[in-house]
CSV table of N, CA and C in Angstrom, one decimal:
chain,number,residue,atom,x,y,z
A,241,UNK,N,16.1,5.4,6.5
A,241,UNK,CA,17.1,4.3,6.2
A,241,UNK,C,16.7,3.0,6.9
A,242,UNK,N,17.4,1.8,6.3
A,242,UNK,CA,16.8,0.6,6.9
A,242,UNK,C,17.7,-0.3,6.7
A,243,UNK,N,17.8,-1.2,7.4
A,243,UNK,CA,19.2,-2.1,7.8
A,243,UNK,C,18.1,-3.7,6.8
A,244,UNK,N,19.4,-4.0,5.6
A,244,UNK,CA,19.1,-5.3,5.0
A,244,UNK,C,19.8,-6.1,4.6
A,245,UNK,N,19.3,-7.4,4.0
A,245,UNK,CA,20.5,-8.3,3.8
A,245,UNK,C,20.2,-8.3,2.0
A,246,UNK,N,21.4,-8.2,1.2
A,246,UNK,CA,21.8,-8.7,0.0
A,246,UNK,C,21.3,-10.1,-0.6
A,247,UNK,N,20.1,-10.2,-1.1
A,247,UNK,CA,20.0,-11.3,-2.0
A,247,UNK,C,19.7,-11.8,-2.8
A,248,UNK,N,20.2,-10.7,-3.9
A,248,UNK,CA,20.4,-11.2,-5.1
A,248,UNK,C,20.6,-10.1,-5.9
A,249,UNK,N,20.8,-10.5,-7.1
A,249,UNK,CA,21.0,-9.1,-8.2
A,249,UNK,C,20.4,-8.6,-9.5
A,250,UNK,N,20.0,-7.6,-9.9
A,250,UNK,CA,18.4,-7.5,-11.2
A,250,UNK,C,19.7,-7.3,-12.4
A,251,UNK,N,19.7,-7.7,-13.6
A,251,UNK,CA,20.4,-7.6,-14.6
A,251,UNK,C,19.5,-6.6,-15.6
A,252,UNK,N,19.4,-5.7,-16.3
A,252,UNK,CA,18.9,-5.1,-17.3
A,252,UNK,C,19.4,-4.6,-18.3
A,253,UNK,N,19.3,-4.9,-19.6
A,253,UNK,CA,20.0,-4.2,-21.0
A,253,UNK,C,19.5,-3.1,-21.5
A,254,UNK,N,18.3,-2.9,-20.9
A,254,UNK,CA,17.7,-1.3,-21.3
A,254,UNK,C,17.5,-0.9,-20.2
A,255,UNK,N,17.9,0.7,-19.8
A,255,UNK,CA,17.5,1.5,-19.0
A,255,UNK,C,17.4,2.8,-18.8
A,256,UNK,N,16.6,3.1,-18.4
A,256,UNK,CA,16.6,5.0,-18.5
A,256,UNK,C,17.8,5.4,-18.5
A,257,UNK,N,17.7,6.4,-19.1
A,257,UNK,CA,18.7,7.7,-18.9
A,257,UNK,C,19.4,8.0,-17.6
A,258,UNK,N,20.6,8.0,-17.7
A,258,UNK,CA,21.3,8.1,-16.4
A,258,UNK,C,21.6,6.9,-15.7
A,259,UNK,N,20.9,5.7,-15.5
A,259,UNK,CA,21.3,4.7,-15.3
A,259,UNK,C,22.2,4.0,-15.3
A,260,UNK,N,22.9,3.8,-16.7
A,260,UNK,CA,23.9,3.3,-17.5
A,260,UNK,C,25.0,2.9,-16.2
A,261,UNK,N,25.9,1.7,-16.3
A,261,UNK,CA,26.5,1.4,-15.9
A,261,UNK,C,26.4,1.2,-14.2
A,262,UNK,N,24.7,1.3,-13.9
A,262,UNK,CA,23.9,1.1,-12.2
A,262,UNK,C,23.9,-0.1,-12.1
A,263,UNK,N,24.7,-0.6,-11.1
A,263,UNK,CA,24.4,-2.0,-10.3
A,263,UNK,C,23.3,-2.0,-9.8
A,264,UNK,N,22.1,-2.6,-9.8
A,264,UNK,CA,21.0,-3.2,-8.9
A,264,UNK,C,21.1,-4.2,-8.3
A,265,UNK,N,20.8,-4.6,-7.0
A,265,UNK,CA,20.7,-5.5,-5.9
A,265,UNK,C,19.1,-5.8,-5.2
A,266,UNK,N,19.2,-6.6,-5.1
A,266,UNK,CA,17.9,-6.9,-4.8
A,266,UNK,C,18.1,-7.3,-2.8
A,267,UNK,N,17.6,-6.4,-2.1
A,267,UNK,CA,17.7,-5.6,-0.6
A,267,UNK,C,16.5,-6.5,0.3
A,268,UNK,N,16.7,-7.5,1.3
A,268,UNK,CA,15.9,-8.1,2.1
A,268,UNK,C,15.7,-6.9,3.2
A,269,UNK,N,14.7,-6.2,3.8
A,269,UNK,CA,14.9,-5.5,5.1
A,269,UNK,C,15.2,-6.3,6.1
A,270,UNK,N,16.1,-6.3,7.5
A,270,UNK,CA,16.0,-7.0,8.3
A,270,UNK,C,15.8,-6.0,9.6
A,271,UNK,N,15.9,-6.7,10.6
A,271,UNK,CA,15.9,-6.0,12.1
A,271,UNK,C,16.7,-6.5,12.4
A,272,UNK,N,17.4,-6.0,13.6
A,272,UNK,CA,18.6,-5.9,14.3
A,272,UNK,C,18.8,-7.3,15.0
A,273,UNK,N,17.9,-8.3,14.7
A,273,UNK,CA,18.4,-10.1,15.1
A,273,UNK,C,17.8,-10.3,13.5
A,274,UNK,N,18.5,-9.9,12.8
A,274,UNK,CA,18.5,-10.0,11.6
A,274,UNK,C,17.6,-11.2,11.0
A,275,UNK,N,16.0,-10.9,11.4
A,275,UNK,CA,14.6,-11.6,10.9
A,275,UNK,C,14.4,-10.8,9.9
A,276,UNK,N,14.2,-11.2,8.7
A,276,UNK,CA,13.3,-11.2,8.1
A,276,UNK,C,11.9,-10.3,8.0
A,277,UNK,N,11.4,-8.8,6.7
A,277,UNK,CA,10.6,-8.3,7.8
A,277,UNK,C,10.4,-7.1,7.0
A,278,UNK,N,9.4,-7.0,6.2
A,278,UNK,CA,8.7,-5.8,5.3
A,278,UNK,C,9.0,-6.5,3.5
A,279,UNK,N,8.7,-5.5,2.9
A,279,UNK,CA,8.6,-6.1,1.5
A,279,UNK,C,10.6,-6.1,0.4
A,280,UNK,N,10.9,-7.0,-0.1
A,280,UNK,CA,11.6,-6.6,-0.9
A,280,UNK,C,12.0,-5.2,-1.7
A,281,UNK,N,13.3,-4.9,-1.8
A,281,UNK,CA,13.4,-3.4,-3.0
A,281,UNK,C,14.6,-3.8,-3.6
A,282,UNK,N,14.7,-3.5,-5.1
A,282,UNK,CA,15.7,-3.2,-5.4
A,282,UNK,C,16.8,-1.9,-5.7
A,283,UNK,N,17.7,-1.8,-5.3
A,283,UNK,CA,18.6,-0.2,-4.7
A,283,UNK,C,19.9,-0.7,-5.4
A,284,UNK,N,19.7,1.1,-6.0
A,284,UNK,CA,20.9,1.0,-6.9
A,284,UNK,C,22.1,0.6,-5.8
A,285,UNK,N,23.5,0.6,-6.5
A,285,UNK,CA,24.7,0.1,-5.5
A,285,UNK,C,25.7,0.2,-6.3
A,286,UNK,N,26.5,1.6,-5.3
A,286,UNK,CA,27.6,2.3,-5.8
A,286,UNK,C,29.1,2.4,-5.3
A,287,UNK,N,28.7,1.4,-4.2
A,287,UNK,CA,30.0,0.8,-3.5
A,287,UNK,C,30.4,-0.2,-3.7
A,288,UNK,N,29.6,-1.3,-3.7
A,288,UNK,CA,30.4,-2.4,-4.4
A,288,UNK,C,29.8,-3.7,-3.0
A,289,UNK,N,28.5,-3.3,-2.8
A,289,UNK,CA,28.0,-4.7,-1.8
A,289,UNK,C,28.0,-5.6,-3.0
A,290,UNK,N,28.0,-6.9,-2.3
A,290,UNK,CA,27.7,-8.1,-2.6
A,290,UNK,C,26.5,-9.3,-2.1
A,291,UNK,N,26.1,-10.1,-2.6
A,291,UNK,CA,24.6,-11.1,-2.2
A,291,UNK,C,25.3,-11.8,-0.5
A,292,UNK,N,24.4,-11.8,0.1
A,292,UNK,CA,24.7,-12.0,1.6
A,292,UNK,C,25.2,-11.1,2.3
A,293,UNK,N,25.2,-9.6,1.9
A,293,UNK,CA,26.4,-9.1,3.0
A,293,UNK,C,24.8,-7.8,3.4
A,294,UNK,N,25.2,-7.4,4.5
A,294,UNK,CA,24.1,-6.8,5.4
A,294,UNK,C,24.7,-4.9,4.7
A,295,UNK,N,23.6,-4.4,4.8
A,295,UNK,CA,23.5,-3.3,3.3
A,295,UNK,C,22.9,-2.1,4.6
A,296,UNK,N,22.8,-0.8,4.4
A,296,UNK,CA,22.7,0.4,4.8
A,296,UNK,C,21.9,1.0,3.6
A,297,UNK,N,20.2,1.2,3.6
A,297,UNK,CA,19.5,1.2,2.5
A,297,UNK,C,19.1,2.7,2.9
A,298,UNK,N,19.0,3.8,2.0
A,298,UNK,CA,18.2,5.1,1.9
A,298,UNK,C,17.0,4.9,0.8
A,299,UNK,N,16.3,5.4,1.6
A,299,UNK,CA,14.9,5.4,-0.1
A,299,UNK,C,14.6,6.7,-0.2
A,300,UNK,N,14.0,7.0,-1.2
A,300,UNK,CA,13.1,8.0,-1.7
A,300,UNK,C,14.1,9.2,-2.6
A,301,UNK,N,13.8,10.9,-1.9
A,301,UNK,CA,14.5,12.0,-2.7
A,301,UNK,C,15.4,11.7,-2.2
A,302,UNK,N,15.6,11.6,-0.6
A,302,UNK,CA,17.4,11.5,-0.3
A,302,UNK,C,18.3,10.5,-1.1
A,303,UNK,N,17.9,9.3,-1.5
A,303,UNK,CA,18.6,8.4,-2.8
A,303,UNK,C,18.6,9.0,-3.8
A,304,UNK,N,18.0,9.8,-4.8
A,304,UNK,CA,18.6,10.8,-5.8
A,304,UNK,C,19.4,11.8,-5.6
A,305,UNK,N,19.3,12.2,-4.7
A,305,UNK,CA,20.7,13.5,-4.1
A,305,UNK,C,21.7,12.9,-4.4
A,306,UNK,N,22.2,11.5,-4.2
A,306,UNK,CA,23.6,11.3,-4.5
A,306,UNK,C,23.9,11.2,-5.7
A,307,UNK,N,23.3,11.2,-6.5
A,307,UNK,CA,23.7,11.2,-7.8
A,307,UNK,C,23.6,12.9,-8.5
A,308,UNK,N,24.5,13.4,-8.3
A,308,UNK,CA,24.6,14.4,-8.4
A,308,UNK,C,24.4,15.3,-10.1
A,309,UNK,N,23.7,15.9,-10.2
A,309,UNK,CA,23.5,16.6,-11.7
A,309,UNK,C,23.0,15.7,-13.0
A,310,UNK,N,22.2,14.9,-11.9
A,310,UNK,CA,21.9,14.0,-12.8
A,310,UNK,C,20.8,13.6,-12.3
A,311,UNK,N,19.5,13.8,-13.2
A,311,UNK,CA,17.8,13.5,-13.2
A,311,UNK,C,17.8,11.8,-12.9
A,312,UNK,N,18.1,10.9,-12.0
A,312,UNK,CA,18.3,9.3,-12.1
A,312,UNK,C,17.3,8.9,-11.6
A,313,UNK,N,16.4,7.7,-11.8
A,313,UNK,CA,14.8,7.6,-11.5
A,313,UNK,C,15.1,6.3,-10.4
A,314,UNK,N,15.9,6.7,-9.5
A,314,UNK,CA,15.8,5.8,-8.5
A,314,UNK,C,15.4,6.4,-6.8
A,315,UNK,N,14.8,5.3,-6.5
A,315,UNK,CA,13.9,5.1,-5.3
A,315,UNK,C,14.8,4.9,-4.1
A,316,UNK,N,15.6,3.6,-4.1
A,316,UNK,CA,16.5,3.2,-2.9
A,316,UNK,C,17.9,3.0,-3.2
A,317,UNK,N,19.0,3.4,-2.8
A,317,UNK,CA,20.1,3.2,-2.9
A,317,UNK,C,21.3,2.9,-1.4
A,318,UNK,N,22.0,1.8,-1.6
A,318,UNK,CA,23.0,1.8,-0.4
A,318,UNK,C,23.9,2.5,-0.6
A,319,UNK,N,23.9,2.4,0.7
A,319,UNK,CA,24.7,4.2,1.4
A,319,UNK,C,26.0,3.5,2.3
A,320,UNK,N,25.9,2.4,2.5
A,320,UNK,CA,27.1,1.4,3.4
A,320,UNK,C,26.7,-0.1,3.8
A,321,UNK,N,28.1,-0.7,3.7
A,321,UNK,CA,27.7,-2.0,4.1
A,321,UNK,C,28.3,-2.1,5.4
A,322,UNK,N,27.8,-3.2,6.3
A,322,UNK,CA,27.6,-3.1,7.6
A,322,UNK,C,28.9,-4.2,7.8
A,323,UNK,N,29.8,-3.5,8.7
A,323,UNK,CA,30.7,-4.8,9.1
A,323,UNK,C,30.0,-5.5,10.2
A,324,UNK,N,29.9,-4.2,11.3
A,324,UNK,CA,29.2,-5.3,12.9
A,324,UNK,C,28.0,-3.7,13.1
A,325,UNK,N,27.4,-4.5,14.0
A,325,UNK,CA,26.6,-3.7,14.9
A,325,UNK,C,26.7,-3.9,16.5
A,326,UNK,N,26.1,-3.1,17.1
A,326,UNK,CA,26.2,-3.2,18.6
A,326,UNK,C,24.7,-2.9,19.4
A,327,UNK,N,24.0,-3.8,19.9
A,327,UNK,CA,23.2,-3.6,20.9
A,327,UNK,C,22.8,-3.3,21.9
A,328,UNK,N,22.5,-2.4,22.8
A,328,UNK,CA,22.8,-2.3,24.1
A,328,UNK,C,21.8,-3.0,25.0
A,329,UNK,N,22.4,-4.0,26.0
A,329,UNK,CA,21.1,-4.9,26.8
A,329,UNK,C,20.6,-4.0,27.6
A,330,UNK,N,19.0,-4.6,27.7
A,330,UNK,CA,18.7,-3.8,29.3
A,330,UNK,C,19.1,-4.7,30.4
A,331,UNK,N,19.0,-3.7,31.4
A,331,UNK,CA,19.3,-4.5,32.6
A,331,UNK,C,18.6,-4.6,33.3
């Protein structure tokens, strides 16, 4: 899993099988001082993020597990959107 920011969204009129009715998002990775930092992905999205809002990204088999009984040819999917996080300083 990988912590990202929302920015932007892929539109498509044809798509594989099972697809149908898949929101795509286009997923910035960030780090936890929210830089900027690895390559772009687009992840399906079944909750309902939106462009700017900090994303909870899974890739690979564990992103097809959720889609249950159903062969879906996706790679990364969010799994939650982030209200806050919490840091612990050193001392």
């Amino acid at each position: 899993m990988f912590l990202g920011k929302v920015i932007g969204s892929v539109w498509s009129t044809q798509k594989e099988t099972g697809m149908e009715n898949l929101k795509l998002l286009i997923v910035q990775p960030i780090d936890w001082q929210e830089t900027e930092g690895g390559q772009t992905v687009i992840a399906a999205d079944r909750i309902g993020a939106g462009v700017g809002e900090r994303v909870i990204v899974s890739r690979g088999s564990v992103a097809r597990s959720l889609f249950q009984e159903k062969n879906v040819p996706v790679d990364a999917v969010i799994v939650g959107i982030v209200d806050s996080f919490e840091i612990a300083e050193d001392e």
